[in-house]
Coordinates of C-alpha atoms in Angstrom, one line a residue:
Chain E
M27 CA 19.3 76.9 1.8
H28 CA 22.9 78.2 1.1
R29 CA 25.1 79.9 3.6
P30 CA 27.1 82.7 2.3
Q31 CA 30.6 83.0 2.9
D32 CA 31.0 86.5 2.6
P33 CA 28.7 88.3 5.4
D34 CA 28.7 91.7 3.2
F35 CA 27.3 89.6 0.3
E36 CA 24.4 91.9 -0.6
A37 CA 26.2 95.2 -0.5
R38 CA 28.8 93.4 -2.8
V39 CA 26.4 91.9 -5.6
R40 CA 24.3 95.2 -5.5
R41 CA 27.7 97.1 -6.2
S42 CA 28.9 94.9 -8.9
F43 CA 25.4 94.9 -10.6
G44 CA 25.5 99.0 -10.4
K45 CA 28.9 98.7 -12.3
Q46 CA 27.0 96.8 -15.4
S47 CA 26.3 99.8 -17.7
V48 CA 24.5 97.9 -19.6
M49 CA 21.7 97.8 -17.3
E50 CA 21.1 101.4 -17.2
T51 CA 20.7 101.1 -21.1
I52 CA 18.1 98.5 -21.1
G53 CA 16.3 99.8 -18.2
A54 CA 16.7 96.8 -15.8
R55 CA 17.2 97.3 -11.8
M56 CA 18.3 94.5 -9.1
T57 CA 15.1 94.3 -6.9
E58 CA 15.9 91.2 -4.7
V59 CA 19.2 89.6 -3.0
A60 CA 19.2 86.5 -0.9
P61 CA 22.0 84.2 -0.4
G62 CA 22.0 82.3 -3.6
A63 CA 19.1 84.1 -5.3
T64 CA 18.5 87.6 -7.3
T65 CA 15.8 89.0 -9.1
I66 CA 16.1 91.6 -11.7
A67 CA 13.1 93.5 -13.2
L68 CA 13.0 94.7 -16.5
A69 CA 10.6 97.5 -17.8
V70 CA 9.5 96.2 -21.2
A71 CA 10.1 99.2 -23.9
P72 CA 10.3 99.9 -27.6
H73 CA 14.3 100.3 -27.5
I74 CA 14.8 96.8 -26.5
C75 CA 12.4 94.9 -28.7
Q76 CA 12.9 92.5 -31.6
Q77 CA 10.9 93.1 -35.3
H78 CA 7.5 91.5 -33.7
G79 CA 7.6 93.9 -30.8
F80 CA 8.8 91.6 -28.1
V81 CA 11.5 92.2 -25.8
H82 CA 14.8 90.5 -27.8
A83 CA 15.8 87.0 -26.7
G84 CA 19.3 88.2 -26.2
I85 CA 18.3 91.0 -23.7
V86 CA 15.9 88.5 -22.0
S87 CA 19.0 86.8 -22.1
T88 CA 20.8 89.6 -20.3
I89 CA 18.8 89.8 -17.1
A90 CA 18.7 85.9 -16.7
D91 CA 21.8 85.7 -17.2
S92 CA 22.9 88.5 -14.6
A93 CA 20.4 86.9 -12.1
C94 CA 22.2 83.6 -12.3
G95 CA 25.4 84.9 -12.3
Y96 CA 24.7 87.4 -9.1
A97 CA 23.2 84.4 -7.7
A98 CA 26.4 82.5 -7.9
L99 CA 28.6 85.6 -6.6
S100 CA 26.4 85.8 -3.5
L101 CA 28.0 82.7 -2.5
M102 CA 31.3 83.3 -3.5
P103 CA 34.0 84.4 -1.0
A104 CA 35.0 87.9 -0.6
G105 CA 37.5 89.4 -3.2
A106 CA 36.2 86.5 -5.9
G107 CA 34.8 87.6 -9.2
V108 CA 32.2 85.8 -11.3
L109 CA 32.1 85.1 -15.1
T110 CA 29.5 83.0 -17.3
A111 CA 31.3 80.2 -18.6
E112 CA 28.1 79.3 -20.7
F113 CA 24.3 79.4 -20.4
K114 CA 21.3 77.6 -22.4
I115 CA 17.9 79.6 -22.5
N116 CA 14.5 78.3 -23.8
L117 CA 12.0 81.2 -24.8
L118 CA 8.5 79.8 -23.9
A119 CA 6.4 82.6 -24.7
P120 CA 6.8 86.3 -26.4
A121 CA 8.2 88.2 -23.8
A122 CA 5.8 91.1 -23.8
G123 CA 3.6 93.1 -21.0
D124 CA 4.6 95.9 -18.5
R125 CA 7.7 94.2 -17.1
L126 CA 9.8 91.1 -17.0
E127 CA 11.2 89.8 -13.8
A128 CA 14.3 87.5 -13.8
R129 CA 14.7 85.1 -10.7
G130 CA 17.9 83.1 -10.7
R131 CA 18.9 80.9 -7.9
V132 CA 22.0 78.5 -7.3
V133 CA 21.5 74.8 -8.0
R134 CA 24.9 74.0 -7.2
A135 CA 27.9 75.9 -5.7
G136 CA 31.4 74.6 -6.3
R137 CA 34.7 75.9 -5.3
M138 CA 35.2 76.7 -9.1
L139 CA 31.9 75.9 -10.9
T140 CA 28.5 77.1 -10.0
V141 CA 25.3 76.1 -11.7
A142 CA 22.4 78.4 -11.3
Q143 CA 19.0 78.6 -12.8
A144 CA 16.8 81.3 -13.7
E145 CA 13.1 81.8 -14.5
V146 CA 11.8 84.9 -16.6
E147 CA 8.3 85.9 -16.1
A148 CA 6.4 88.8 -18.2
I149 CA 3.9 90.4 -15.7
D150 CA 1.0 92.1 -17.5
G151 CA -1.4 94.0 -15.2
E152 CA -2.1 91.1 -12.5
R153 CA -1.2 88.3 -15.0
R154 CA 2.0 86.6 -14.6
K155 CA 3.4 84.2 -16.9
T156 CA 6.8 82.6 -17.5
V157 CA 8.5 83.4 -20.5
A158 CA 11.7 81.6 -20.5
V159 CA 14.0 79.3 -18.2
M160 CA 17.8 79.3 -18.2
T161 CA 20.2 77.3 -16.9
A162 CA 24.0 78.6 -16.2
T163 CA 27.5 77.5 -15.5
L164 CA 29.3 80.3 -13.6
V165 CA 33.3 80.3 -13.0
T166 CA 34.8 81.8 -9.5
L167 CA 37.8 83.9 -10.6
E168 CA 40.4 84.4 -7.6
G169 CA 43.3 86.3 -7.7
R170 CA 42.8 87.9 -11.4
E171 CA 44.0 91.4 -11.8
G172 CA 41.2 93.6 -12.3
I173 CA 38.6 90.6 -12.2
A174 CA 36.9 91.3 -8.7
D175 CA 33.5 92.0 -8.1
Chain P
M12 CA 24.9 75.1 -50.0
H13 CA 21.6 76.6 -49.2
R14 CA 19.0 77.3 -51.7
P15 CA 16.7 80.2 -51.0
Q16 CA 12.7 80.0 -51.4
D17 CA 12.2 83.4 -51.5
P18 CA 14.5 85.3 -54.3
D19 CA 13.8 88.5 -52.0
F20 CA 15.6 87.1 -49.0
E21 CA 17.9 89.5 -48.6
A22 CA 15.8 92.5 -48.6
R23 CA 13.3 90.8 -46.2
V24 CA 16.0 89.6 -43.8
R25 CA 17.5 93.5 -44.0
R26 CA 14.1 94.9 -43.6
S27 CA 13.3 93.0 -40.7
F28 CA 16.6 93.3 -39.0
G29 CA 15.7 97.2 -39.3
K30 CA 12.9 96.8 -37.1
Q31 CA 15.0 95.2 -34.3
S32 CA 14.9 98.7 -32.4
V33 CA 17.3 96.8 -29.8
M34 CA 20.1 96.8 -32.6
E35 CA 20.0 100.4 -32.7
T36 CA 20.3 100.7 -28.9
I37 CA 23.3 98.6 -28.5
G38 CA 25.1 99.9 -31.9
A39 CA 24.9 96.9 -34.2
R40 CA 24.3 96.6 -37.6
M41 CA 23.9 93.8 -40.2
T42 CA 26.9 93.6 -42.6
E43 CA 26.5 90.4 -44.8
V44 CA 23.5 88.2 -46.0
A45 CA 23.7 85.2 -48.0
P46 CA 21.4 82.4 -48.1
G47 CA 21.7 80.7 -44.9
A48 CA 24.3 83.0 -43.4
T49 CA 24.5 86.5 -42.0
T50 CA 26.9 88.8 -40.0
I51 CA 26.2 91.3 -37.4
A52 CA 29.1 93.8 -36.3
L53 CA 28.8 95.5 -32.8
A54 CA 31.1 98.5 -31.9
V55 CA 32.5 97.7 -28.3
A56 CA 31.3 100.7 -26.1
P57 CA 30.7 101.3 -22.5
H58 CA 27.1 101.3 -22.5
I59 CA 26.7 97.6 -23.3
C60 CA 29.4 96.5 -20.8
Q61 CA 29.1 94.2 -17.5
Q62 CA 31.1 95.0 -14.2
H63 CA 34.7 94.3 -15.7
G64 CA 34.2 96.3 -18.7
F65 CA 33.6 93.8 -21.3
V66 CA 30.7 93.3 -23.4
H67 CA 27.8 91.7 -21.4
A68 CA 27.3 87.9 -22.3
G69 CA 23.5 88.9 -22.8
I70 CA 24.6 91.4 -25.6
V71 CA 27.0 89.0 -27.4
S72 CA 24.0 86.7 -27.1
T73 CA 21.8 89.3 -28.8
I74 CA 24.0 89.6 -31.9
A75 CA 24.9 85.9 -32.1
D76 CA 20.9 85.1 -31.6
S77 CA 19.7 87.5 -34.5
A78 CA 22.7 86.4 -36.8
C79 CA 21.2 82.8 -36.4
G80 CA 17.8 83.9 -36.8
Y81 CA 18.4 85.8 -40.0
A82 CA 20.4 83.1 -41.4
A83 CA 17.5 80.7 -40.9
L84 CA 14.7 83.4 -42.3
S85 CA 17.0 83.8 -45.2
L86 CA 15.8 80.3 -46.2
M87 CA 12.2 80.4 -45.0
P88 CA 9.2 80.8 -47.6
A89 CA 8.1 84.5 -48.2
G90 CA 5.5 85.5 -45.7
A91 CA 7.0 83.4 -43.0
G92 CA 8.3 84.8 -39.5
V93 CA 11.3 83.3 -37.6
L94 CA 11.2 83.1 -33.7
T95 CA 13.9 81.5 -31.5
A96 CA 12.8 78.5 -29.5
E97 CA 15.9 78.0 -27.5
F98 CA 19.9 78.7 -27.8
K99 CA 22.9 77.9 -25.8
I100 CA 26.1 80.1 -25.9
N101 CA 29.5 79.5 -24.7
L102 CA 31.8 82.4 -23.8
L103 CA 35.4 81.4 -24.6
A104 CA 37.0 84.6 -23.5
P105 CA 36.4 88.4 -22.6
A106 CA 34.5 90.2 -25.2
A107 CA 36.7 93.0 -25.8
G108 CA 38.3 95.0 -28.6
D109 CA 37.2 97.3 -31.1
R110 CA 34.1 95.6 -32.4
L111 CA 32.5 92.0 -32.4
E112 CA 31.4 90.0 -35.3
A113 CA 28.9 87.5 -35.0
R114 CA 28.5 85.1 -38.0
G115 CA 25.1 82.9 -38.2
R116 CA 24.8 79.9 -40.3
V117 CA 22.2 77.3 -40.9
V118 CA 23.1 73.8 -39.5
R119 CA 19.9 72.0 -40.9
A120 CA 16.9 74.0 -42.0
G121 CA 13.5 71.9 -41.7
R122 CA 10.1 72.7 -42.4
M123 CA 9.1 73.6 -38.8
L124 CA 12.6 73.7 -37.4
T125 CA 16.0 74.9 -38.2
V126 CA 19.2 74.6 -36.3
A127 CA 21.9 77.3 -36.7
Q128 CA 25.0 78.1 -35.0
A129 CA 27.0 81.4 -34.7
E130 CA 30.6 82.1 -34.0
V131 CA 31.4 85.6 -32.5
E132 CA 34.8 87.0 -32.7
A133 CA 36.5 90.1 -31.1
I134 CA 38.6 92.4 -33.4
D135 CA 41.1 94.5 -31.9
G136 CA 43.2 96.1 -34.8
E137 CA 44.7 93.1 -36.7
R138 CA 44.1 90.5 -34.2
R139 CA 40.9 88.5 -34.4
K140 CA 39.8 86.0 -31.6
T141 CA 36.7 83.7 -31.2
V142 CA 35.2 84.8 -28.0
A143 CA 32.1 82.9 -28.1
V144 CA 29.9 79.9 -29.9
M145 CA 25.9 79.5 -30.2
T146 CA 23.5 76.7 -31.6
A147 CA 20.0 77.9 -31.6
T148 CA 16.7 76.4 -32.6
L149 CA 14.5 78.5 -35.0
V150 CA 10.8 78.2 -35.4
T151 CA 9.1 78.7 -38.5
L152 CA 5.9 80.8 -38.0
E153 CA 3.2 81.0 -40.9
G154 CA -0.2 82.2 -40.9
R155 CA 0.1 83.7 -37.5
E156 CA -1.4 87.2 -37.1
G157 CA 1.2 89.8 -36.6
I158 CA 4.2 87.3 -36.7
A159 CA 5.8 87.8 -40.5
D160 CA 9.1 89.0 -41.4
Chain L
M21 CA -1.2 70.7 -13.2
H22 CA -1.5 69.7 -16.4
R23 CA -4.6 68.3 -17.9
P24 CA -3.9 65.0 -20.3
Q25 CA -5.7 65.0 -23.8
D26 CA -5.5 61.3 -23.9
P27 CA -7.2 59.3 -21.0
D28 CA -5.1 56.4 -21.8
F29 CA -2.1 58.2 -21.3
E30 CA -0.3 56.2 -18.9
A31 CA -0.8 52.8 -20.7
R32 CA 0.6 54.6 -23.7
V33 CA 3.8 56.0 -22.2
R34 CA 4.4 52.6 -20.5
R35 CA 3.9 51.1 -23.8
S36 CA 6.1 53.2 -25.7
F37 CA 8.7 52.8 -22.9
G38 CA 8.5 49.2 -23.1
K39 CA 9.8 49.2 -26.7
Q40 CA 12.7 51.5 -26.1
S41 CA 15.1 48.4 -26.0
V42 CA 18.1 50.4 -24.8
M43 CA 16.5 50.8 -21.2
E44 CA 16.6 46.8 -20.9
T45 CA 20.0 47.1 -22.0
I46 CA 21.2 49.6 -19.3
G47 CA 18.6 48.3 -16.8
A48 CA 16.4 51.2 -16.4
R49 CA 12.5 50.9 -15.7
M50 CA 9.6 53.4 -15.9
T51 CA 8.5 53.6 -12.2
E52 CA 6.0 56.9 -12.1
V53 CA 3.7 58.3 -14.9
A54 CA 1.6 61.1 -14.2
P55 CA 0.3 64.0 -16.6
G56 CA 3.4 66.1 -17.4
A57 CA 5.6 63.9 -15.5
T58 CA 7.5 60.6 -15.4
T59 CA 10.0 59.1 -13.1
I60 CA 12.5 56.4 -14.4
A61 CA 15.2 54.5 -12.2
L62 CA 18.2 53.2 -13.2
A63 CA 20.7 50.7 -11.1
V64 CA 24.0 51.8 -11.2
A65 CA 26.1 48.6 -12.5
P66 CA 29.6 48.4 -14.1
H67 CA 28.4 47.8 -17.6
I68 CA 27.5 51.5 -17.9
C69 CA 30.2 53.3 -16.4
Q70 CA 32.8 55.8 -17.7
Q71 CA 36.7 55.3 -16.9
H72 CA 36.3 56.5 -13.3
G73 CA 33.4 54.2 -12.5
F74 CA 30.6 56.6 -12.6
V75 CA 27.5 56.3 -14.7
H76 CA 28.5 57.9 -17.9
A77 CA 27.0 61.2 -18.5
G78 CA 25.6 59.9 -21.8
I79 CA 23.5 57.1 -19.9
V80 CA 22.4 59.5 -17.2
S81 CA 21.2 61.5 -20.3
T82 CA 19.5 58.6 -21.7
I83 CA 17.3 58.2 -18.7
A84 CA 16.6 62.0 -18.1
D85 CA 15.9 62.3 -22.0
S86 CA 13.4 59.9 -21.7
A87 CA 11.9 61.2 -18.6
C88 CA 11.3 64.5 -20.3
G89 CA 10.0 62.9 -23.6
Y90 CA 7.3 60.5 -21.9
A91 CA 6.4 63.6 -19.5
A92 CA 5.7 65.6 -22.8
L93 CA 4.2 62.4 -24.4
S94 CA 1.5 61.8 -21.4
L95 CA 0.2 65.8 -22.6
M96 CA 0.0 64.8 -26.7
P97 CA -3.2 63.6 -28.0
A98 CA -3.5 60.2 -28.8
G99 CA -1.8 58.8 -32.1
A100 CA 1.0 61.3 -31.8
G101 CA 4.4 60.6 -31.6
V102 CA 7.4 62.2 -29.7
L103 CA 10.8 63.3 -30.7
T104 CA 13.4 65.1 -29.0
A105 CA 14.6 68.1 -30.9
E106 CA 17.7 68.9 -28.4
F107 CA 18.6 69.1 -24.7
K108 CA 21.1 70.8 -22.6
I109 CA 22.5 68.7 -19.3
N110 CA 24.4 70.0 -16.3
L111 CA 26.3 67.3 -14.3
L112 CA 26.6 68.5 -11.0
A113 CA 28.0 65.7 -9.1
P114 CA 29.4 62.0 -10.1
A115 CA 26.9 59.5 -10.7
A116 CA 27.5 56.9 -8.1
G117 CA 25.7 55.3 -5.6
D118 CA 23.2 52.1 -5.6
R119 CA 20.6 53.8 -8.2
L120 CA 19.7 57.0 -10.2
E121 CA 16.1 58.3 -10.4
A122 CA 15.6 61.0 -13.5
R123 CA 12.5 63.1 -12.8
G124 CA 11.0 64.5 -15.9
R125 CA 8.2 67.3 -15.6
V126 CA 6.6 69.5 -18.3
V127 CA 7.5 73.4 -18.3
R128 CA 5.3 74.4 -21.1
A129 CA 3.3 72.3 -23.4
G130 CA 2.9 73.7 -26.7
R131 CA 1.0 72.2 -29.8
M132 CA 4.1 71.5 -31.5
L133 CA 6.9 72.1 -29.1
T134 CA 7.2 71.0 -25.7
V135 CA 9.8 72.0 -23.1
A136 CA 10.4 69.7 -20.0
Q137 CA 12.9 69.6 -17.6
A138 CA 14.3 66.7 -15.5
E139 CA 16.4 66.1 -12.2
V140 CA 18.5 63.1 -12.0
E141 CA 19.3 62.3 -8.3
A142 CA 21.6 59.6 -7.1
I143 CA 20.8 57.3 -4.3
D144 CA 22.9 55.7 -1.9
G145 CA 21.1 54.0 0.8
E146 CA 19.1 56.5 2.8
R147 CA 21.1 59.7 1.1
R148 CA 19.7 61.4 -2.3
K149 CA 21.8 63.8 -3.7
T150 CA 20.8 65.9 -7.3
V151 CA 23.4 64.8 -9.9
A152 CA 22.5 66.4 -12.8
V153 CA 19.8 68.8 -14.6
M154 CA 18.1 68.7 -18.2
T155 CA 16.5 71.0 -20.2
A156 CA 14.9 69.4 -23.3
T157 CA 12.7 70.6 -26.4
L158 CA 10.2 67.6 -27.6
V159 CA 8.5 67.9 -31.0
T160 CA 5.1 66.5 -31.3
L161 CA 4.6 64.6 -34.5
E162 CA 1.4 63.8 -36.0
G163 CA 0.3 61.9 -39.2
R164 CA 4.0 60.6 -39.6
E165 CA 4.4 57.2 -41.1
G166 CA 5.9 54.9 -38.4
I167 CA 6.3 57.5 -35.8
A168 CA 3.7 56.8 -33.5
D169 CA 3.6 56.0 -29.5
Chain D
M5 CA 46.3 73.4 -34.7
H6 CA 46.6 72.0 -31.2
R7 CA 50.1 71.1 -29.5
P8 CA 49.7 68.4 -26.9
Q9 CA 51.7 69.0 -23.6
D10 CA 51.6 65.1 -23.3
P11 CA 53.7 63.2 -25.6
D12 CA 52.1 60.2 -25.0
F13 CA 48.5 61.7 -25.5
E14 CA 47.1 58.8 -27.9
A15 CA 48.1 55.9 -25.4
R16 CA 46.4 57.6 -22.6
V17 CA 43.4 58.5 -24.4
R18 CA 42.8 55.1 -25.9
R19 CA 43.9 53.3 -22.4
S20 CA 41.1 55.7 -20.7
F21 CA 38.6 54.8 -23.3
G22 CA 39.3 51.2 -23.2
K23 CA 38.0 51.9 -19.4
Q24 CA 34.9 53.1 -20.4
S25 CA 32.5 50.1 -20.3
V26 CA 29.6 51.5 -21.3
M27 CA 31.5 51.7 -24.8
E28 CA 31.5 47.8 -24.8
T29 CA 27.5 47.7 -23.9
I30 CA 26.7 50.1 -26.6
G31 CA 29.3 48.4 -29.0
A32 CA 31.4 51.8 -29.7
R33 CA 35.0 52.0 -30.3
M34 CA 37.7 54.8 -30.9
T35 CA 38.9 54.9 -34.2
E36 CA 40.6 57.9 -34.2
V37 CA 42.9 60.2 -32.0
A38 CA 44.7 63.4 -32.7
P39 CA 45.9 66.3 -30.9
G40 CA 42.5 68.1 -29.6
A41 CA 40.5 65.4 -32.1
T42 CA 38.9 62.1 -31.6
T43 CA 36.5 59.8 -33.7
I44 CA 33.9 57.0 -32.1
A45 CA 32.2 54.8 -34.5
L46 CA 29.1 52.9 -33.0
A47 CA 27.4 50.3 -34.8
V48 CA 23.7 50.8 -35.3
A49 CA 22.0 47.7 -33.3
P50 CA 18.6 46.9 -31.8
H51 CA 19.9 46.9 -28.3
I52 CA 20.4 50.7 -28.2
C53 CA 17.4 52.1 -29.8
Q54 CA 14.4 53.9 -29.0
Q55 CA 10.7 53.2 -29.7
H56 CA 10.7 54.1 -33.3
G57 CA 13.8 52.0 -34.0
F58 CA 16.5 55.1 -33.9
V59 CA 19.6 54.9 -31.9
H60 CA 18.5 56.9 -28.6
A61 CA 19.3 60.1 -28.1
G62 CA 21.1 59.6 -25.1
I63 CA 23.1 57.1 -27.0
V64 CA 23.9 59.6 -29.8
S65 CA 25.0 61.8 -26.9
T66 CA 27.1 59.2 -25.2
I67 CA 29.7 58.7 -28.0
A68 CA 29.7 62.3 -28.9
D69 CA 30.6 63.3 -25.0
S70 CA 33.0 60.9 -25.1
A71 CA 34.5 62.1 -28.7
C72 CA 34.3 65.8 -26.9
G73 CA 36.1 64.5 -23.6
Y74 CA 38.7 62.6 -25.0
A75 CA 39.6 65.4 -27.5
A76 CA 40.1 67.6 -24.4
L77 CA 42.1 65.3 -22.6
S78 CA 44.1 64.7 -25.4
L79 CA 45.5 68.5 -24.9
M80 CA 45.4 67.9 -21.2
P81 CA 48.8 67.5 -19.0
A82 CA 49.9 63.7 -18.1
G83 CA 48.4 62.9 -15.1
A84 CA 45.3 65.1 -15.2
G85 CA 41.7 63.8 -15.2
V86 CA 38.6 64.7 -17.4
L87 CA 35.2 65.3 -16.4
T88 CA 31.9 66.6 -18.6
A89 CA 30.5 69.8 -16.9
E90 CA 27.7 70.2 -19.3
F91 CA 26.8 69.6 -22.9
K92 CA 24.1 70.4 -25.3
I93 CA 22.9 68.2 -27.9
N94 CA 20.7 69.1 -31.1
L95 CA 19.3 65.9 -32.6
L96 CA 18.7 67.0 -36.8
A97 CA 17.8 63.9 -38.2
P98 CA 16.9 60.1 -36.7
A99 CA 20.2 58.3 -36.0
A100 CA 19.6 55.3 -38.6
G101 CA 21.5 53.6 -40.6
D102 CA 24.7 51.1 -40.6
R103 CA 26.6 53.2 -38.3
L104 CA 27.2 56.3 -36.4
E105 CA 30.4 58.2 -36.3
A106 CA 30.9 60.8 -33.6
R107 CA 34.1 63.4 -34.4
G108 CA 34.8 65.7 -31.6
R109 CA 37.1 68.5 -31.7
V110 CA 38.5 71.1 -29.1
V111 CA 37.1 74.9 -29.9
R112 CA 39.3 76.4 -26.8
A113 CA 41.4 74.6 -24.5
G114 CA 42.0 76.3 -21.2
R115 CA 43.8 75.5 -17.9
M116 CA 40.7 74.6 -16.3
L117 CA 37.7 74.4 -18.9
T118 CA 37.8 73.2 -22.7
V119 CA 35.1 73.7 -24.8
A120 CA 34.8 71.1 -27.2
Q121 CA 32.1 70.3 -30.4
A122 CA 31.1 67.3 -31.9
E123 CA 29.1 66.2 -35.1
V124 CA 27.4 62.9 -35.4
E125 CA 27.0 61.5 -38.7
A126 CA 25.2 58.4 -39.9
I127 CA 26.5 56.3 -42.5
D128 CA 24.3 54.0 -44.8
G129 CA 26.1 52.2 -47.5
E130 CA 27.7 55.1 -49.3
R131 CA 25.4 58.1 -47.7
R132 CA 26.7 60.4 -44.8
K133 CA 24.4 62.6 -42.9
T134 CA 24.7 64.5 -40.1
V135 CA 22.3 63.6 -37.4
A136 CA 23.5 65.4 -34.3
V137 CA 25.8 68.2 -33.1
M138 CA 27.0 68.9 -29.7
T139 CA 29.2 71.7 -27.5
A140 CA 30.5 70.6 -24.4
T141 CA 32.4 72.0 -21.5
L142 CA 34.9 69.6 -19.9
V143 CA 37.0 70.4 -16.5
T144 CA 40.7 69.5 -16.1
L145 CA 41.2 67.7 -12.9
E146 CA 44.4 67.7 -11.3
G147 CA 45.2 65.9 -8.0
R148 CA 42.2 64.5 -7.3
E149 CA 42.3 60.9 -5.7
G150 CA 41.1 58.0 -8.2
I151 CA 40.4 60.6 -10.8
A152 CA 43.2 60.3 -13.5
D153 CA 43.1 59.5 -16.8

């Protein structure tokens, strides 16, 4: 289990997520925040799809990356900001159904670098299927003008 | 240099890109198509940003992934479809400026798997800066119901 | 749980591992084989280290890649061969201690592509610490001259 | 072009490479060092192979990772050490022939993080073929006991 350094971590994470205007554009919302873990839900809809009618891999990445990034931020000290250094995603199955859920969790939290992983599930009625797995490296930013969360 | 198998490759790539509804949502358009290479341009705008006002890494990935995928498709036989198996992206600098350009090119085209790389530049007035590099693995789909490009 | 297609999967995996001469060079051995999962152990020793005295990231990758590859092979039909298309590894902590253990497991087994993940732990006396995580994409080869496992 | 901060960069890189005992084990040597770029050569030999007689993907990774890491170190200040945070490698073709050459070059050098890419070629008589491409993230370590290069 991870211990947050900032007791106010949940409010901070939700506030920062609220500033990600892209989430409103694609129709995503943050459903759960715990120390070192977050969940983001996305309704499957035509305006976020690729040519075969599945959610575009980049949009699947958008929610998985934010799920990882906010899992990381939840463990960072107050006043710090989070940036993604890199990520890798494997698309395991077409992202189709009613909605997607990206669950991110911290694998290792360092002072400077945090590694997190996310799993994205497609939910179709009662059925759940893993459609993607991501591993991301996040950077803790401290004392940078304009980069706080 | 790559030799396309389908003489109609450019029209096919552009037609398929035109079916990626997410591109209209984010404001991206395909600017160049050559055998084994494509370019996608994206205007930087508030509705695709993350919490610090930069374009979200997932949206940068969206154009880089499609630039790779369509670079791959341009070399595939007529009737084939393309799917992304996985990609990895490194974010080198904040994605800010007037617009982004993702240039994808095929590194190796196999019968079943194609590897492509993309570079994303941010253009701000006269200045160009590389903000991300991606490596992607694409799958050639043949004879699958509903999956053609 | 994964169901092997080849009842002889364990013997086949161990026989193929026995042909990986690099494993003798570095001092690795396969300890466990189950359907969709394998474990490889490696004694930490000076001849596999980098400049700070830790096991080189490439050697950590060697056992993690084989743990993933053989987890994949364990689910493939008899006569098939396995090749790694790509992998990504995050090094979480220096690979030091008495020995390393790489545990690979299949995340999704497809006809053509299998995705597997590995975790590498460093064991130092009674202490265990995760030092690396890998995600790999493996290809099933069928009917290729000289490429069977 | 990259400007080294340490005028003694080449000697420092070669000295550190000389301490990577794994390189002697596998039969690799550093052939070129320039600011932000290095080349490592590896003779193909039975003791570094996998089950089909090709050089093991992990050994290909070993030289590619060091080519990236030392390309990064060549641009770091005197007294700093380099560690690999993560890398991703795509294996494009079987690693066979007379020898392999991994050429690493820095894509972006930051104060804390450096991104580098490597290409690995297999040389067989007069023929050269790209067999792998890697992207790596390297960390600059300063002021850590025992971690200098």
